[in-house]
Amino acid sequence: MPQESLRIFRRYWTVPAFLTVGLWIYSGMEWPSMPRRMVIHKGMGGVPNGWAPRFWGLWGTALLEAAGFALFVLLVELHARGTIAFNGDKRGQYGGGKWILWVVSIVWSLVFFGVQILLVGWNRS
């Protein structure tokens, strides 16, 4: 990663990266207290109708969140190099698309963190 790219990464991606690492730490802390078969979905009326092994029930959310975060970073890096364009802007100078992807990555991370908390709550009792 070039020096300029690393500086921009630190400035814009610190918060989503912190949320991603926090989700992984939270998942690791909850691992011992989770059942071998976790509820991952509930239907109408709150009746469980979807289960997964503990690994996928707990780490599946974290893996999806990390993959999405990596995709957002990749898209912004490709835009910075002028490989792809956002709104017709192929300057490679982090145009308008930078902010959109940054906000979407924070929302993405927060949603998956919330889903993880929900799944852990369902399986604690």
JSON list of C-alpha atoms in Angstrom, two decimals:
[
{"chain": "A", "resi": 1, "resn": "MET", "atom": "CA", "xyz": [0.00, 0.00, 0.00]},
{"chain": "A", "resi": 2, "resn": "PRO", "atom": "CA", "xyz": [1.56, 3.34, -0.98]},
{"chain": "A", "resi": 3, "resn": "GLN", "atom": "CA", "xyz": [2.29, 5.85, 1.78]},
{"chain": "A", "resi": 4, "resn": "GLU", "atom": "CA", "xyz": [-0.50, 8.23, 0.69]},
{"chain": "A", "resi": 5, "resn": "SER", "atom": "CA", "xyz": [-2.96, 5.35, 0.58]},
{"chain": "A", "resi": 6, "resn": "LEU", "atom": "CA", "xyz": [-1.94, 4.22, 4.07]},
{"chain": "A", "resi": 7, "resn": "ARG", "atom": "CA", "xyz": [-2.43, 7.75, 5.44]},
{"chain": "A", "resi": 8, "resn": "ILE", "atom": "CA", "xyz": [-5.89, 7.99, 3.90]},
{"chain": "A", "resi": 9, "resn": "PHE", "atom": "CA", "xyz": [-6.72, 4.51, 5.21]},
{"chain": "A", "resi": 10, "resn": "ARG", "atom": "CA", "xyz": [-5.85, 5.57, 8.74]},
{"chain": "A", "resi": 11, "resn": "ARG", "atom": "CA", "xyz": [-7.97, 8.69, 8.47]},
{"chain": "A", "resi": 12, "resn": "TYR", "atom": "CA", "xyz": [-11.12, 7.21, 6.97]},
{"chain": "A", "resi": 13, "resn": "TRP", "atom": "CA", "xyz": [-11.18, 3.54, 7.94]},
{"chain": "A", "resi": 14, "resn": "THR", "atom": "CA", "xyz": [-10.21, 3.66, 11.61]},
{"chain": "A", "resi": 15, "resn": "VAL", "atom": "CA", "xyz": [-13.80, 3.61, 12.91]},
{"chain": "A", "resi": 16, "resn": "PRO", "atom": "CA", "xyz": [-15.07, 0.74, 10.72]},
{"chain": "A", "resi": 17, "resn": "ALA", "atom": "CA", "xyz": [-11.86, -1.22, 11.36]},
{"chain": "A", "resi": 18, "resn": "PHE", "atom": "CA", "xyz": [-12.32, -0.71, 15.11]},
{"chain": "A", "resi": 19, "resn": "LEU", "atom": "CA", "xyz": [-15.93, -1.97, 14.86]},
{"chain": "A", "resi": 20, "resn": "THR", "atom": "CA", "xyz": [-14.78, -5.02, 12.88]},
{"chain": "A", "resi": 21, "resn": "VAL", "atom": "CA", "xyz": [-12.11, -5.91, 15.43]},
{"chain": "A", "resi": 22, "resn": "GLY", "atom": "CA", "xyz": [-14.60, -5.28, 18.24]},
{"chain": "A", "resi": 23, "resn": "LEU", "atom": "CA", "xyz": [-17.05, -7.73, 16.68]},
{"chain": "A", "resi": 24, "resn": "TRP", "atom": "CA", "xyz": [-14.36, -10.41, 16.50]},
{"chain": "A", "resi": 25, "resn": "ILE", "atom": "CA", "xyz": [-13.35, -9.82, 20.13]},
{"chain": "A", "resi": 26, "resn": "TYR", "atom": "CA", "xyz": [-17.00, -9.92, 21.25]},
{"chain": "A", "resi": 27, "resn": "SER", "atom": "CA", "xyz": [-17.56, -13.18, 19.34]},
{"chain": "A", "resi": 28, "resn": "GLY", "atom": "CA", "xyz": [-14.51, -14.73, 20.97]},
{"chain": "A", "resi": 29, "resn": "MET", "atom": "CA", "xyz": [-15.65, -13.70, 24.43]},
{"chain": "A", "resi": 30, "resn": "GLU", "atom": "CA", "xyz": [-19.12, -15.21, 23.88]},
{"chain": "A", "resi": 31, "resn": "TRP", "atom": "CA", "xyz": [-17.89, -18.52, 22.40]},
{"chain": "A", "resi": 32, "resn": "PRO", "atom": "CA", "xyz": [-17.76, -20.50, 25.68]},
{"chain": "A", "resi": 33, "resn": "SER", "atom": "CA", "xyz": [-21.30, -19.52, 26.71]},
{"chain": "A", "resi": 34, "resn": "MET", "atom": "CA", "xyz": [-22.98, -20.43, 23.40]},
{"chain": "A", "resi": 35, "resn": "PRO", "atom": "CA", "xyz": [-24.79, -23.76, 22.85]},
{"chain": "A", "resi": 36, "resn": "ARG", "atom": "CA", "xyz": [-23.49, -26.21, 20.24]},
{"chain": "A", "resi": 37, "resn": "ARG", "atom": "CA", "xyz": [-26.59, -25.54, 18.13]},
{"chain": "A", "resi": 38, "resn": "MET", "atom": "CA", "xyz": [-27.51, -21.86, 17.96]},
{"chain": "A", "resi": 39, "resn": "VAL", "atom": "CA", "xyz": [-30.80, -20.22, 17.00]},
{"chain": "A", "resi": 40, "resn": "ILE", "atom": "CA", "xyz": [-30.05, -17.95, 14.04]},
{"chain": "A", "resi": 41, "resn": "HIS", "atom": "CA", "xyz": [-33.56, -17.11, 12.88]},
{"chain": "A", "resi": 42, "resn": "LYS", "atom": "CA", "xyz": [-36.99, -16.64, 14.39]},
{"chain": "A", "resi": 43, "resn": "GLY", "atom": "CA", "xyz": [-40.28, -16.61, 12.55]},
{"chain": "A", "resi": 44, "resn": "MET", "atom": "CA", "xyz": [-43.51, -14.78, 13.23]},
{"chain": "A", "resi": 45, "resn": "GLY", "atom": "CA", "xyz": [-44.33, -14.71, 16.92]},
{"chain": "A", "resi": 46, "resn": "GLY", "atom": "CA", "xyz": [-40.71, -15.22, 17.95]},
{"chain": "A", "resi": 47, "resn": "VAL", "atom": "CA", "xyz": [-40.69, -18.97, 17.36]},
{"chain": "A", "resi": 48, "resn": "PRO", "atom": "CA", "xyz": [-37.18, -20.24, 16.41]},
{"chain": "A", "resi": 49, "resn": "ASN", "atom": "CA", "xyz": [-37.13, -21.79, 12.95]},
{"chain": "A", "resi": 50, "resn": "GLY", "atom": "CA", "xyz": [-33.48, -21.65, 11.94]},
{"chain": "A", "resi": 51, "resn": "TRP", "atom": "CA", "xyz": [-30.43, -23.17, 13.62]},
{"chain": "A", "resi": 52, "resn": "ALA", "atom": "CA", "xyz": [-26.72, -23.43, 12.87]},
{"chain": "A", "resi": 53, "resn": "PRO", "atom": "CA", "xyz": [-23.69, -25.04, 14.48]},
{"chain": "A", "resi": 54, "resn": "ARG", "atom": "CA", "xyz": [-22.00, -22.82, 17.04]},
{"chain": "A", "resi": 55, "resn": "PHE", "atom": "CA", "xyz": [-19.14, -21.88, 14.70]},
{"chain": "A", "resi": 56, "resn": "TRP", "atom": "CA", "xyz": [-21.41, -20.55, 11.93]},
{"chain": "A", "resi": 57, "resn": "GLY", "atom": "CA", "xyz": [-23.97, -19.15, 14.33]},
{"chain": "A", "resi": 58, "resn": "LEU", "atom": "CA", "xyz": [-21.35, -17.05, 16.10]},
{"chain": "A", "resi": 59, "resn": "TRP", "atom": "CA", "xyz": [-18.57, -16.49, 13.57]},
{"chain": "A", "resi": 60, "resn": "GLY", "atom": "CA", "xyz": [-20.69, -16.37, 10.39]},
{"chain": "A", "resi": 61, "resn": "THR", "atom": "CA", "xyz": [-21.82, -12.85, 11.24]},
{"chain": "A", "resi": 62, "resn": "ALA", "atom": "CA", "xyz": [-18.26, -11.72, 11.94]},
{"chain": "A", "resi": 63, "resn": "LEU", "atom": "CA", "xyz": [-16.98, -13.26, 8.70]},
{"chain": "A", "resi": 64, "resn": "LEU", "atom": "CA", "xyz": [-19.68, -11.55, 6.61]},
{"chain": "A", "resi": 65, "resn": "GLU", "atom": "CA", "xyz": [-19.01, -8.22, 8.30]},
{"chain": "A", "resi": 66, "resn": "ALA", "atom": "CA", "xyz": [-15.25, -8.49, 7.72]},
{"chain": "A", "resi": 67, "resn": "ALA", "atom": "CA", "xyz": [-15.77, -9.49, 4.06]},
{"chain": "A", "resi": 68, "resn": "GLY", "atom": "CA", "xyz": [-18.05, -6.50, 3.48]},
{"chain": "A", "resi": 69, "resn": "PHE", "atom": "CA", "xyz": [-15.58, -4.15, 5.15]},
{"chain": "A", "resi": 70, "resn": "ALA", "atom": "CA", "xyz": [-12.75, -5.51, 2.99]},
{"chain": "A", "resi": 71, "resn": "LEU", "atom": "CA", "xyz": [-14.89, -4.99, -0.12]},
{"chain": "A", "resi": 72, "resn": "PHE", "atom": "CA", "xyz": [-15.59, -1.35, 0.79]},
{"chain": "A", "resi": 73, "resn": "VAL", "atom": "CA", "xyz": [-11.88, -0.67, 1.37]},
{"chain": "A", "resi": 74, "resn": "LEU", "atom": "CA", "xyz": [-11.02, -2.36, -1.93]},
{"chain": "A", "resi": 75, "resn": "LEU", "atom": "CA", "xyz": [-13.57, -0.25, -3.83]},
{"chain": "A", "resi": 76, "resn": "VAL", "atom": "CA", "xyz": [-12.22, 2.99, -2.39]},
{"chain": "A", "resi": 77, "resn": "GLU", "atom": "CA", "xyz": [-8.63, 1.93, -3.12]},
{"chain": "A", "resi": 78, "resn": "LEU", "atom": "CA", "xyz": [-9.55, 1.09, -6.72]},
{"chain": "A", "resi": 79, "resn": "HIS", "atom": "CA", "xyz": [-11.21, 4.49, -7.03]},
{"chain": "A", "resi": 80, "resn": "ALA", "atom": "CA", "xyz": [-8.12, 6.19, -5.58]},
{"chain": "A", "resi": 81, "resn": "ARG", "atom": "CA", "xyz": [-5.99, 4.55, -8.28]},
{"chain": "A", "resi": 82, "resn": "GLY", "atom": "CA", "xyz": [-8.45, 5.61, -10.99]},
{"chain": "A", "resi": 83, "resn": "THR", "atom": "CA", "xyz": [-9.44, 2.03, -11.84]},
{"chain": "A", "resi": 84, "resn": "ILE", "atom": "CA", "xyz": [-13.16, 2.53, -11.18]},
{"chain": "A", "resi": 85, "resn": "ALA", "atom": "CA", "xyz": [-15.34, 5.64, -11.15]},
{"chain": "A", "resi": 86, "resn": "PHE", "atom": "CA", "xyz": [-17.98, 6.87, -8.74]},
{"chain": "A", "resi": 87, "resn": "ASN", "atom": "CA", "xyz": [-20.60, 9.16, -10.34]},
{"chain": "A", "resi": 88, "resn": "GLY", "atom": "CA", "xyz": [-18.43, 9.49, -13.46]},
{"chain": "A", "resi": 89, "resn": "ASP", "atom": "CA", "xyz": [-15.51, 10.82, -11.39]},
{"chain": "A", "resi": 90, "resn": "LYS", "atom": "CA", "xyz": [-12.40, 8.86, -12.37]},
{"chain": "A", "resi": 91, "resn": "ARG", "atom": "CA", "xyz": [-9.91, 11.37, -10.99]},
{"chain": "A", "resi": 92, "resn": "GLY", "atom": "CA", "xyz": [-8.54, 8.91, -8.51]},
{"chain": "A", "resi": 93, "resn": "GLN", "atom": "CA", "xyz": [-8.65, 11.55, -5.81]},
{"chain": "A", "resi": 94, "resn": "TYR", "atom": "CA", "xyz": [-11.27, 10.06, -3.48]},
{"chain": "A", "resi": 95, "resn": "GLY", "atom": "CA", "xyz": [-14.19, 11.99, -4.94]},
{"chain": "A", "resi": 96, "resn": "GLY", "atom": "CA", "xyz": [-17.79, 11.76, -3.73]},
{"chain": "A", "resi": 97, "resn": "GLY", "atom": "CA", "xyz": [-17.81, 7.96, -3.61]},
{"chain": "A", "resi": 98, "resn": "LYS", "atom": "CA", "xyz": [-15.30, 7.94, -0.76]},
{"chain": "A", "resi": 99, "resn": "TRP", "atom": "CA", "xyz": [-17.76, 9.42, 1.70]},
{"chain": "A", "resi": 100, "resn": "ILE", "atom": "CA", "xyz": [-20.62, 7.24, 0.58]},
{"chain": "A", "resi": 101, "resn": "LEU", "atom": "CA", "xyz": [-18.62, 4.03, 1.01]},
{"chain": "A", "resi": 102, "resn": "TRP", "atom": "CA", "xyz": [-17.20, 5.23, 4.32]},
{"chain": "A", "resi": 103, "resn": "VAL", "atom": "CA", "xyz": [-20.67, 5.89, 5.75]},
{"chain": "A", "resi": 104, "resn": "VAL", "atom": "CA", "xyz": [-22.03, 2.64, 4.30]},
{"chain": "A", "resi": 105, "resn": "SER", "atom": "CA", "xyz": [-19.13, 0.71, 5.86]},
{"chain": "A", "resi": 106, "resn": "ILE", "atom": "CA", "xyz": [-19.88, 2.19, 9.29]},
{"chain": "A", "resi": 107, "resn": "VAL", "atom": "CA", "xyz": [-23.58, 1.38, 8.95]},
{"chain": "A", "resi": 108, "resn": "TRP", "atom": "CA", "xyz": [-22.67, -2.12, 7.67]},
{"chain": "A", "resi": 109, "resn": "SER", "atom": "CA", "xyz": [-20.43, -2.70, 10.70]},
{"chain": "A", "resi": 110, "resn": "LEU", "atom": "CA", "xyz": [-23.03, -1.41, 13.17]},
{"chain": "A", "resi": 111, "resn": "VAL", "atom": "CA", "xyz": [-25.80, -3.54, 11.66]},
{"chain": "A", "resi": 112, "resn": "PHE", "atom": "CA", "xyz": [-23.73, -6.70, 11.87]},
{"chain": "A", "resi": 113, "resn": "PHE", "atom": "CA", "xyz": [-22.66, -5.85, 15.41]},
{"chain": "A", "resi": 114, "resn": "GLY", "atom": "CA", "xyz": [-26.35, -5.46, 16.30]},
{"chain": "A", "resi": 115, "resn": "VAL", "atom": "CA", "xyz": [-27.20, -8.78, 14.64]},
{"chain": "A", "resi": 116, "resn": "GLN", "atom": "CA", "xyz": [-24.44, -10.46, 16.61]},
{"chain": "A", "resi": 117, "resn": "ILE", "atom": "CA", "xyz": [-25.75, -9.04, 19.88]},
{"chain": "A", "resi": 118, "resn": "LEU", "atom": "CA", "xyz": [-29.24, -10.23, 18.95]},
{"chain": "A", "resi": 119, "resn": "LEU", "atom": "CA", "xyz": [-28.02, -13.76, 18.14]},
{"chain": "A", "resi": 120, "resn": "VAL", "atom": "CA", "xyz": [-26.06, -13.97, 21.38]},
{"chain": "A", "resi": 121, "resn": "GLY", "atom": "CA", "xyz": [-29.11, -12.75, 23.33]},
{"chain": "A", "resi": 122, "resn": "TRP", "atom": "CA", "xyz": [-31.33, -15.39, 21.76]},
{"chain": "A", "resi": 123, "resn": "ASN", "atom": "CA", "xyz": [-28.90, -18.16, 22.68]},
{"chain": "A", "resi": 124, "resn": "ARG", "atom": "CA", "xyz": [-27.97, -17.14, 26.22]},
{"chain": "A", "resi": 125, "resn": "SER", "atom": "CA", "xyz": [-31.10, -18.39, 27.90]}
]
